[in-house]
CSV table of C-alpha atoms in Angstrom, one decimal:
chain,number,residue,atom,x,y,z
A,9,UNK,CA,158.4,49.3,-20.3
A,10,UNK,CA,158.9,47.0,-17.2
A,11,UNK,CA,158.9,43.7,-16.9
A,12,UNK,CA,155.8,43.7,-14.9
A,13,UNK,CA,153.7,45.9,-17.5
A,14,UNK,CA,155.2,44.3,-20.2
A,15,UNK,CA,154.0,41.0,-19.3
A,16,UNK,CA,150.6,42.1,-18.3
A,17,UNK,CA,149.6,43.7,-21.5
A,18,UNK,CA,150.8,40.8,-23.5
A,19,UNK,CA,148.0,38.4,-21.3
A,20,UNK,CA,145.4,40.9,-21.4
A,21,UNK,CA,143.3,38.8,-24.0
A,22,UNK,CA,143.5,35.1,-23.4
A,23,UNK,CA,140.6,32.4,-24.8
A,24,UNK,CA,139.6,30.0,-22.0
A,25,UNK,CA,140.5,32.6,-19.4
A,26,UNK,CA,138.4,34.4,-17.2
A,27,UNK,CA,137.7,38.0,-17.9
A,28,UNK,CA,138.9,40.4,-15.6
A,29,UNK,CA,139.8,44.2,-16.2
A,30,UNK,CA,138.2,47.1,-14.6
A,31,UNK,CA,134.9,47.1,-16.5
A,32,UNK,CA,134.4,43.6,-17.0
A,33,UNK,CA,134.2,40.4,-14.8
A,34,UNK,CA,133.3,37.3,-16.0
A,35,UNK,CA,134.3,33.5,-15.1
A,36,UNK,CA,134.1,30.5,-17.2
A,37,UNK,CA,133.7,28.1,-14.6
A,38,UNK,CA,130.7,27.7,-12.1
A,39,UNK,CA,133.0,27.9,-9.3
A,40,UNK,CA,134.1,31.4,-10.2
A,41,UNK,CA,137.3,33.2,-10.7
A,42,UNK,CA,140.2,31.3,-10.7
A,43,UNK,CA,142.5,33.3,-8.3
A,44,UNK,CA,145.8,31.3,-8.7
A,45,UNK,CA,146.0,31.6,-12.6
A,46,UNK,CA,145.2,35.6,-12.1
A,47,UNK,CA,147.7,36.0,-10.4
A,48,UNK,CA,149.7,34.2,-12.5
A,49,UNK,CA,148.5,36.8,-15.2
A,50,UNK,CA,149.1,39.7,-13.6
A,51,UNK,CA,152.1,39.2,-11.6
A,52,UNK,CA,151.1,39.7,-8.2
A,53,UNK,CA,152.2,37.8,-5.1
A,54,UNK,CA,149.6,35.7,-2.8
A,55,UNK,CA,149.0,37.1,0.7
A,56,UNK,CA,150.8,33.9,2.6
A,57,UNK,CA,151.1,33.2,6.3
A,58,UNK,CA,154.6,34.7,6.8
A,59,UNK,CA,152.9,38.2,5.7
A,60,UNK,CA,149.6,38.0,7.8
A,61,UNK,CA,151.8,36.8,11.1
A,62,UNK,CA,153.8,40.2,10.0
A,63,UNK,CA,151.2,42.3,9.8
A,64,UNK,CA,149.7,40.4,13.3
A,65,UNK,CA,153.3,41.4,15.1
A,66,UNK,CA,153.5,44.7,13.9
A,67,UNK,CA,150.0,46.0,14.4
A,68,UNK,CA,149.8,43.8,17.8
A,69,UNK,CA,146.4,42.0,17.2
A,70,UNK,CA,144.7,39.5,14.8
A,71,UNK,CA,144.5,40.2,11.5
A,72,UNK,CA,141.3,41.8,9.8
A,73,UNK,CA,139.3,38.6,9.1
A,74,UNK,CA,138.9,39.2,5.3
A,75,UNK,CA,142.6,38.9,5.3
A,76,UNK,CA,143.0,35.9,7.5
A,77,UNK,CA,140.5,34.0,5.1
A,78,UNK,CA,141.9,34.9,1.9
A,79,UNK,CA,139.5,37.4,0.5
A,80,UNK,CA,142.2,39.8,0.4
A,81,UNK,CA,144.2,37.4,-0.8
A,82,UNK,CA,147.3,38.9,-3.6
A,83,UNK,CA,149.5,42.2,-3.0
A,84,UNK,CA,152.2,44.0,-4.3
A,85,UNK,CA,155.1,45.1,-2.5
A,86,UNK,CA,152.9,44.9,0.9
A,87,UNK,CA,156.1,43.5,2.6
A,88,UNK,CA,157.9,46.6,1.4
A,89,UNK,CA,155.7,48.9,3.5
A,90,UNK,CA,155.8,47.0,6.5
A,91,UNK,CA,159.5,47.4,6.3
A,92,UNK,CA,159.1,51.2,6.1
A,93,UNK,CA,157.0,51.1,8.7
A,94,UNK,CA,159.6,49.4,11.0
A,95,UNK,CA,161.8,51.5,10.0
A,96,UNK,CA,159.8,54.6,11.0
A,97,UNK,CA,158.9,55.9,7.7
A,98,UNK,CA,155.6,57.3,6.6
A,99,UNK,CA,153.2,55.5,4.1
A,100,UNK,CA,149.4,56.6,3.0
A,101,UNK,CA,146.0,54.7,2.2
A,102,UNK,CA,144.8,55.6,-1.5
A,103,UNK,CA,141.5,54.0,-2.3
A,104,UNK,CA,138.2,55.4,-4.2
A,105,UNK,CA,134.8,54.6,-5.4
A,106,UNK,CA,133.2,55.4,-8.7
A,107,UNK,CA,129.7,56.4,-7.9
A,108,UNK,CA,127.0,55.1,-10.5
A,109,UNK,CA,124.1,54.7,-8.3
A,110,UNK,CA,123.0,56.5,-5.4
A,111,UNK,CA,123.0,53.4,-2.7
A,112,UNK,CA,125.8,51.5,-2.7
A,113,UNK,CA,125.8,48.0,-2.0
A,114,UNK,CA,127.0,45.3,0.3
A,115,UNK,CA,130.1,44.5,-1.7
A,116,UNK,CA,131.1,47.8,-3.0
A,117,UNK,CA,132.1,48.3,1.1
A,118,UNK,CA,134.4,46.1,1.3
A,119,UNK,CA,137.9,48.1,0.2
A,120,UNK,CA,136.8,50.8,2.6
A,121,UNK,CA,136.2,47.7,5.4
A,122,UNK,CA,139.9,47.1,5.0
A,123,UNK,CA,140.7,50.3,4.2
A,124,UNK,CA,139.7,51.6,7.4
A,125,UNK,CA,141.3,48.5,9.7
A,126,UNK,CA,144.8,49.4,8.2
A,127,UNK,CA,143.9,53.1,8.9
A,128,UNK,CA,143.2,52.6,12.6
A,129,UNK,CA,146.4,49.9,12.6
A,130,UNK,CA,148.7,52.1,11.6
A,131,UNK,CA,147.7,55.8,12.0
A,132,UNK,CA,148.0,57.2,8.5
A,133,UNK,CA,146.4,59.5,6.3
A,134,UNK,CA,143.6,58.2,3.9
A,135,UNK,CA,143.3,59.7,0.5
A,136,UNK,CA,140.0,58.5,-1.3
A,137,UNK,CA,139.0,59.3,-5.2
A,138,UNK,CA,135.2,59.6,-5.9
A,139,UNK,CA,135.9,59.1,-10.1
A,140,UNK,CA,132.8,60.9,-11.1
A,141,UNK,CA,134.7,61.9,-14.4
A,142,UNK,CA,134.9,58.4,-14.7
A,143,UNK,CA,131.6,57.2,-14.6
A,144,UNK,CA,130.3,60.2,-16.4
A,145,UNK,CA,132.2,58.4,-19.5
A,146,UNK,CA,131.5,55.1,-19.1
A,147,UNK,CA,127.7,55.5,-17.8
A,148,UNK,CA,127.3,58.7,-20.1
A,149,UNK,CA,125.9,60.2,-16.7
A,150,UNK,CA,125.7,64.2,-17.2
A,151,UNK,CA,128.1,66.1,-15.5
A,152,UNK,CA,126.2,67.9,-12.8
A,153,UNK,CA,124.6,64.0,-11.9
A,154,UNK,CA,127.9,62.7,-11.6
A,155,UNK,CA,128.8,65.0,-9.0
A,156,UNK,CA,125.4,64.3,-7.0
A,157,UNK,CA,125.9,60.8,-7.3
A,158,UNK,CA,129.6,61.4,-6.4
A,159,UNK,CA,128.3,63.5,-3.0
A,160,UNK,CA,125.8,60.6,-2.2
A,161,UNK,CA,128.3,57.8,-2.3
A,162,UNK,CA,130.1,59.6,-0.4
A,163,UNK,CA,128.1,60.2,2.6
A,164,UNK,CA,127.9,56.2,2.7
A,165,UNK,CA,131.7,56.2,2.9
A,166,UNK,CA,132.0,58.6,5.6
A,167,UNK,CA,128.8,56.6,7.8
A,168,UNK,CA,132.0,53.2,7.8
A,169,UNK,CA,133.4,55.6,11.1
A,170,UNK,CA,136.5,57.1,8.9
A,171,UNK,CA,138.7,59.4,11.1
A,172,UNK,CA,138.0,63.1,9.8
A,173,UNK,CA,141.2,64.2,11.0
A,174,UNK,CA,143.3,61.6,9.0
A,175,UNK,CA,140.8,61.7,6.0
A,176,UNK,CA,140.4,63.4,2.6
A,177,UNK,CA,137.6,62.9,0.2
A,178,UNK,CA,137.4,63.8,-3.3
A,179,UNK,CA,135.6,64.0,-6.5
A,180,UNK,CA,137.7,64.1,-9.8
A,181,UNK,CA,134.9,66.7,-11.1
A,182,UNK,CA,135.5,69.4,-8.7
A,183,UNK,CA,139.1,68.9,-6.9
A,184,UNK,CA,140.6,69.1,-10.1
A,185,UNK,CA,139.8,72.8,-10.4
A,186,UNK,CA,141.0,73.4,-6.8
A,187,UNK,CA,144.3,71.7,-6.8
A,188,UNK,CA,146.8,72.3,-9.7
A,189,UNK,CA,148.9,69.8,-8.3
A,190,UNK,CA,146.6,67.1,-9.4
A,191,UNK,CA,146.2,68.5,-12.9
A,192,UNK,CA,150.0,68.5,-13.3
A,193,UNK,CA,151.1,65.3,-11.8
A,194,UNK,CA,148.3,63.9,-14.4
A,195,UNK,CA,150.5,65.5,-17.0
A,196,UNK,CA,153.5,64.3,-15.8
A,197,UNK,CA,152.0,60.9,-16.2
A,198,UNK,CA,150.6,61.2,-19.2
A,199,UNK,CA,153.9,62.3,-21.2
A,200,UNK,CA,155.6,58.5,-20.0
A,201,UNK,CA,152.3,56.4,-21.4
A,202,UNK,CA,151.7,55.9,-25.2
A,203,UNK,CA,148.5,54.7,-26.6
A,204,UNK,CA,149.2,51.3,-27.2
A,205,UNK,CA,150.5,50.8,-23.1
A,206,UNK,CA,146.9,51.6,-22.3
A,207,UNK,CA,145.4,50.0,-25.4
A,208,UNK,CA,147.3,46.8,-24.1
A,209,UNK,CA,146.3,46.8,-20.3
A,210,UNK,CA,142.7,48.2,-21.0
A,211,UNK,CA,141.6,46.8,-24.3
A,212,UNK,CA,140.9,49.8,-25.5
A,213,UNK,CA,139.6,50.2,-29.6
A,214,UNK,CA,140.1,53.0,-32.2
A,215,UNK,CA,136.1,54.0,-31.4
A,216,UNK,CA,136.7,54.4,-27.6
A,217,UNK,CA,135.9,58.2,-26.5
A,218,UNK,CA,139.3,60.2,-26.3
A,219,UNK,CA,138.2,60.9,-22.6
A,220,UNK,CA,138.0,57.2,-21.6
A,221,UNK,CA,141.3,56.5,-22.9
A,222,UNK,CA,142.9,59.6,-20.9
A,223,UNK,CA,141.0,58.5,-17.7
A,224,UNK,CA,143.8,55.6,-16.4
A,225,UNK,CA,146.0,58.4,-15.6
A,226,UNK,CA,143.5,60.3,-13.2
A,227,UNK,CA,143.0,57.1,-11.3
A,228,UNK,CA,146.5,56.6,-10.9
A,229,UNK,CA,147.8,60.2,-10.3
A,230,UNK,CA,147.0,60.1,-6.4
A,231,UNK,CA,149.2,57.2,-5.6
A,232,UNK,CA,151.7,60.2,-6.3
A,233,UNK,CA,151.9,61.9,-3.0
A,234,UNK,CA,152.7,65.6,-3.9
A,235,UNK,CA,149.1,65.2,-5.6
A,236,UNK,CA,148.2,66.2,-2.4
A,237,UNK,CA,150.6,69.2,-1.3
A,238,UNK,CA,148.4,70.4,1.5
A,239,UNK,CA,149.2,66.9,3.5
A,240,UNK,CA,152.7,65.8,1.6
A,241,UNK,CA,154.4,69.1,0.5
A,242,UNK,CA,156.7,68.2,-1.3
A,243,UNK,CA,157.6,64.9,0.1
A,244,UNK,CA,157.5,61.6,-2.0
A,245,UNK,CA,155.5,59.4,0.3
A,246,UNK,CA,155.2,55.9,-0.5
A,247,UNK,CA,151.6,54.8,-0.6
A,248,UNK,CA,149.7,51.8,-0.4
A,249,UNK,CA,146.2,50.9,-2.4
A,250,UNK,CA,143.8,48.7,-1.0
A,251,UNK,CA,141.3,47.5,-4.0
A,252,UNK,CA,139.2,44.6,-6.0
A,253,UNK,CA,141.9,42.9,-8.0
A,254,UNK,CA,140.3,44.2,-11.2
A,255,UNK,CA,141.9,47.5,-10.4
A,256,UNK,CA,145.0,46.6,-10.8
A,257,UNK,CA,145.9,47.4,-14.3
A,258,UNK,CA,146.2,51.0,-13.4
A,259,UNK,CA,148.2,50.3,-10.9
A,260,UNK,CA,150.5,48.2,-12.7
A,261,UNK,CA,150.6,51.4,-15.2
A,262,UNK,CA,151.3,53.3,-12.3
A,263,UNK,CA,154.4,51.1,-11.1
A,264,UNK,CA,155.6,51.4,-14.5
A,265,UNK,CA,155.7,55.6,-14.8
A,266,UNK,CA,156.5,56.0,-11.0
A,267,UNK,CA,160.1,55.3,-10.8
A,268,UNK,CA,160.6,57.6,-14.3
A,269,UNK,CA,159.3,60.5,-12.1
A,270,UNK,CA,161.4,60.1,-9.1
A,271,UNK,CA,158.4,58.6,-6.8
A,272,UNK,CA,158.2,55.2,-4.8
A,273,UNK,CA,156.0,52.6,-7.3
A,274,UNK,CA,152.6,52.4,-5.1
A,275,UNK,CA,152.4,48.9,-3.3
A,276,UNK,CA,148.6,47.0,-3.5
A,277,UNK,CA,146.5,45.0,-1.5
A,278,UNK,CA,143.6,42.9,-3.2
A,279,UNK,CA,140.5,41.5,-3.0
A,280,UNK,CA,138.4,38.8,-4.4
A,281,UNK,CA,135.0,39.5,-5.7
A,282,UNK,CA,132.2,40.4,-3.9
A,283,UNK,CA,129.5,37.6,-5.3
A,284,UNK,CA,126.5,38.3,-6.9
A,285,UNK,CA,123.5,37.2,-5.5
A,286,UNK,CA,122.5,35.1,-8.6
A,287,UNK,CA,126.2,33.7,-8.7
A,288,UNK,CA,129.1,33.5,-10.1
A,289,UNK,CA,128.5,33.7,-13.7
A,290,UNK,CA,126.1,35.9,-13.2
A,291,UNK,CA,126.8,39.8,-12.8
A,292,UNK,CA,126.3,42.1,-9.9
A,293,UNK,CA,124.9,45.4,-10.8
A,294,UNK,CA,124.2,49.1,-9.4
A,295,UNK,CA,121.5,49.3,-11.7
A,296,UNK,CA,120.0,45.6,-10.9
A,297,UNK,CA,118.6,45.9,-7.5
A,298,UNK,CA,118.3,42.1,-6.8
A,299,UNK,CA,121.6,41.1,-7.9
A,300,UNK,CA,123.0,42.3,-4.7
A,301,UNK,CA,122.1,43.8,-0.9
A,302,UNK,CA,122.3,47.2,-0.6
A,303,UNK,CA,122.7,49.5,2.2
A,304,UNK,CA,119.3,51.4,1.8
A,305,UNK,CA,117.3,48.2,1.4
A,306,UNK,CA,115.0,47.3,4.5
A,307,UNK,CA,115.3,44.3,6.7
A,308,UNK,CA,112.0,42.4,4.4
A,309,UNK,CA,114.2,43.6,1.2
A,310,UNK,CA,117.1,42.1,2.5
A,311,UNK,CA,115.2,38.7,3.2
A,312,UNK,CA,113.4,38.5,0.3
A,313,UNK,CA,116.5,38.9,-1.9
A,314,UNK,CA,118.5,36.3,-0.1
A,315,UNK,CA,116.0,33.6,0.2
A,316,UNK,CA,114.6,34.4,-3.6
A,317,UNK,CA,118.0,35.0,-5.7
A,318,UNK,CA,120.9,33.9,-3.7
A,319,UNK,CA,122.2,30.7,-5.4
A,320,UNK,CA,122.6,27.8,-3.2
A,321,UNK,CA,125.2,25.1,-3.3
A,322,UNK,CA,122.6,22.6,-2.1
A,323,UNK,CA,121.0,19.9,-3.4
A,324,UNK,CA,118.0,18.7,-5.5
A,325,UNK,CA,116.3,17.2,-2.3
A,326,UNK,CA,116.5,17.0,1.3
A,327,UNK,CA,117.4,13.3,1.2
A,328,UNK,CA,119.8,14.1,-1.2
A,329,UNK,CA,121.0,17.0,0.6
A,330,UNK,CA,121.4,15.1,4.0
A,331,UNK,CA,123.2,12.4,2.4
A,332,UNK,CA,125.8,13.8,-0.2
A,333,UNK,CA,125.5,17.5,1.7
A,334,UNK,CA,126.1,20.8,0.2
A,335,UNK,CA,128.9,22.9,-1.6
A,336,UNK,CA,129.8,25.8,0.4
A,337,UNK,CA,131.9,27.4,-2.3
A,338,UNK,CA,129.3,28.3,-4.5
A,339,UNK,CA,126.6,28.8,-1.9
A,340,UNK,CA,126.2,32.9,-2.2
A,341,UNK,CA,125.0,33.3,1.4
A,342,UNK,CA,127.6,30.9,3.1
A,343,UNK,CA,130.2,33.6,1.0
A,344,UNK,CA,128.2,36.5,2.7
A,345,UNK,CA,129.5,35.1,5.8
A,346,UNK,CA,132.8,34.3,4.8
A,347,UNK,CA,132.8,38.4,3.8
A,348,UNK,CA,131.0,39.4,6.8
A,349,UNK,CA,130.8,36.7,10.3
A,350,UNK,CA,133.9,37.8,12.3
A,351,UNK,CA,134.0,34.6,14.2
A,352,UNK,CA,136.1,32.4,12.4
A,353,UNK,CA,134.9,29.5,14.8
A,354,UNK,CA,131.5,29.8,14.1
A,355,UNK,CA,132.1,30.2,10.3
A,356,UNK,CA,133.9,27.0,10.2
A,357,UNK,CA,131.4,25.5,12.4
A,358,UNK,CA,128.4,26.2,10.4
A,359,UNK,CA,131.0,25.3,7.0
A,360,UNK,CA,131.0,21.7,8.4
A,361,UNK,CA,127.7,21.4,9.7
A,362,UNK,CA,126.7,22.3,5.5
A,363,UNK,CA,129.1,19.9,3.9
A,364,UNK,CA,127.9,17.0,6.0
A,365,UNK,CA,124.4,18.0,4.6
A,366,UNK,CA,123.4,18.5,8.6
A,367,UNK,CA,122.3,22.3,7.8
A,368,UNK,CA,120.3,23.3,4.7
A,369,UNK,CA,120.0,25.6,2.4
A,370,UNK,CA,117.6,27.5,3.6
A,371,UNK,CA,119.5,27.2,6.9
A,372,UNK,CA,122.6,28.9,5.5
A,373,UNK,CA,120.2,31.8,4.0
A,374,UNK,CA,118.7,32.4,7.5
A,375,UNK,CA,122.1,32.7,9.0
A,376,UNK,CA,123.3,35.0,5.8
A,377,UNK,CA,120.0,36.9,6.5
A,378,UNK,CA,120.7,37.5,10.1
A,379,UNK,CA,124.2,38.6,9.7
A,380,UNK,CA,123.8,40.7,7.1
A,381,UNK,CA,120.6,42.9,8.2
A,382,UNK,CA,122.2,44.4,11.5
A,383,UNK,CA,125.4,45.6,9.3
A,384,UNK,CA,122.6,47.4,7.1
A,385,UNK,CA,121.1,49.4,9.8
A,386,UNK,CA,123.8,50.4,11.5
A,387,UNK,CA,124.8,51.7,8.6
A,388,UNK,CA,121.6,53.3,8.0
A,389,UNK,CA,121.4,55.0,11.7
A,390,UNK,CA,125.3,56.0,10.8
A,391,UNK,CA,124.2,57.5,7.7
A,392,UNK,CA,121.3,59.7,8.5
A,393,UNK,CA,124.3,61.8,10.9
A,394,UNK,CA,126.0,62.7,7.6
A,395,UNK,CA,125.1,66.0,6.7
A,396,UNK,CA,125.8,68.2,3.6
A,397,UNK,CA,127.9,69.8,6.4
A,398,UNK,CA,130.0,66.7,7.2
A,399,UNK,CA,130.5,65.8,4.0
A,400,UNK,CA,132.0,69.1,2.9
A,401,UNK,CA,134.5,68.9,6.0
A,402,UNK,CA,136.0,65.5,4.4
A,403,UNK,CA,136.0,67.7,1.2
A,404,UNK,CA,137.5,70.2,2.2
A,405,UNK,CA,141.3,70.9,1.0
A,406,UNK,CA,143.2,70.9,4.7
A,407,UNK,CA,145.7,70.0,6.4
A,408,UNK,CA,145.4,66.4,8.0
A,409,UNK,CA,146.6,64.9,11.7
A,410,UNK,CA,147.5,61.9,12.0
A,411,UNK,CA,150.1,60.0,14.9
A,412,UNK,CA,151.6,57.1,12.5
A,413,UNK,CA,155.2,58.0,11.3
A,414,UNK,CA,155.9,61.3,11.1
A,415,UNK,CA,155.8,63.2,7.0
């Protein structure tokens, strides 16, 4: 076992820590999740300055904004694909969604958000997992619904603008019939991981279903390229995984059985977390429709959520309020703008303008509330053009053309 798993799966279970693993988030502190000593835990490296003015040279504009203000804000081994890609040397995009909800919301967009920026940056094929197996375990969803809800999550996907010709979409459920490759690279893995490495990173208990406990390894079998011998072959293509930063404990799992099999360990990028409306100790929720905005909900939905639930970092009054001002790092709608106002200027202005108690709440939720709604209905108008038809030409096992470095 590697340093780097090793070290994880000793700090999975710490008191006075928050709780972050793939099923569960939870802070301790009002201000939320306390990125430093998380990284610190799992033994990633901070996105720094050096990196983004990297990524700024090589791609030749501005980095995306969510890496520029630290949502994306820890990676592994990012520097070592810009280096391949200097070099001339291919890399792919891995990413996925596990579909437990027909609509998804506002924050389950943002990995395909940056997903899609490095895509257009760099020209590379996109592999993305729809883990209906996985949320048929862990929801106890029946098969057959998993697969719809699979289908449907899908089509929201596909409405971000992704590039059909550099793109692959899959559900677990069904591709894992039509590609043996899959099947046996999950095999592969599964022969280098005992039971107590995924006890460890996953916390899993002697009454866990046998299926859960096998899952890890289907999560982590496409960041092996020749999962995916219709684009790869039989090439050993590094690959690079955009995702929440309670992801990573497959990944690390990954990294770990990777080299043993003669691939390239998979290098990450990762988020923060998307905030729940109601806060940071509180949680956000497929199947709590006002802890969060989702993309189906109408313009008065999305207003009446944001001024109702969305937790304010102002004060008790507005004298208090204009005197002492207001926290912007626990306001939820001042952090839907951090996610989602491209101007960095105006952000910064309106951050200032809130500290010095000069804008109000309610101010901050009527900015929130006007950025947010035209992102829902574009999506909306982008997502009534995804047919049944579109979807299954994403689906469908092809070959895919892309004009990054050559495979």
């Amino acid at each position: 076992m590697s340093d780097e798993l090793s070290g994880a799966v000793q700090k999975i279970s710490v008191e006075d820590e928050d709780i972050v693993n793939p099923w569960t988030v939870e802070s301790i502190s009002d201000a939320g999740i306390n990125y430093d000593k998380l990284i610190d835990r799992f033994g990633s490296t901070r996105i720094n300055e050096n990196l983004i003015k990297r990524i700024e040279k090589i791609t030749g504009k501005p980095a995306h904004h969510m890496i520029r203000r630290g949502i994306f804000f820890s990676h592994r081994e990012l520097d070592v694909i810009l280096t391949l890609w200097e070099k001339g040397k291919p890399f792919y995009l891995y990413t996925g969604r596990g579909p437990s909800s027909e609509s998804m919301h506002m924050g389950h967009l943002i990995p395909f958000i940056i997903t899609k920026y490095l895509q257009d940056s760099f020209n590379v094929p996109l592999v993305i997992q729809m883990s209906d197996d996985e949320k048929s375990l862990w929801k106890d969803l029946k098969v057959e619904d998993a697969i719809n809800l699979a289908h449907e999550n899908a089509k929201d996907i596909i409405a971000m603008g992704f590039d059909l010709e550099k793109t692959f979409i899959f559900n677990d459920l069904t591709f894992m019939g039509q590609c043996p490759a899959f099947y046996q690279n999950i095999i592969r893995m599964q022969k280098c991981v005992t039971f107590n490495s995924v006890r460890g990173l996953f916390g899993f208990t002697d009454s866990d279903l046998v299926g859960k406990i096998a899952f890890p390894i289907v999560q982590a079998a496409p960041a092996l390229s020749t999962t995916f011998p219709f684009i790869f072959g039989n090439q050993k293509v590094h690959c690079l995984v955009p995702c929440a930063i309670d992801q990573d404990p497959y990944f690390r799992m990954c990294r770990d059985v990777a080299p043993r099999l003669g691939f390239p360990k998979c290098a990450l990028i990762h988020s923060t977390f998307f905030p729940a409306l109601q806060g940071p100790k509180s949680k956000m929720s497929a199947s709590e429709e006002n802890s969060a905005v989702f993309l189906t909900d109408t313009p008065k939905q999305i207003a009446d959520k944001i001024n109702k639930y969305a937790f304010s970092g102002g004060r008790a009054t507005k004298e208090e309020h204009q005197k002492l001002g207001g926290n912007p790092d626990i306001d939820v709608s001042f952090q839907l703008l951090n996610f989602f106002m491209e101007d960095d200027a105006k952000l910064e202005e309106i951050r200032l303008a809130y500290l010095k108690g000069e804008l109000l709440s309610g101010d901050i939720k009527k900015k929130a509330i006007e950025t947010i709604t035209p992102i829902v209905e574009q999506h909306q108008r982008a997502r009534r053009s995804v047919t049944d038809e579109v979807l299954q030409s994403f689906m469908k096992i092809r070959q895919l053309h892309f004009k990054g470095c050559s495979i």
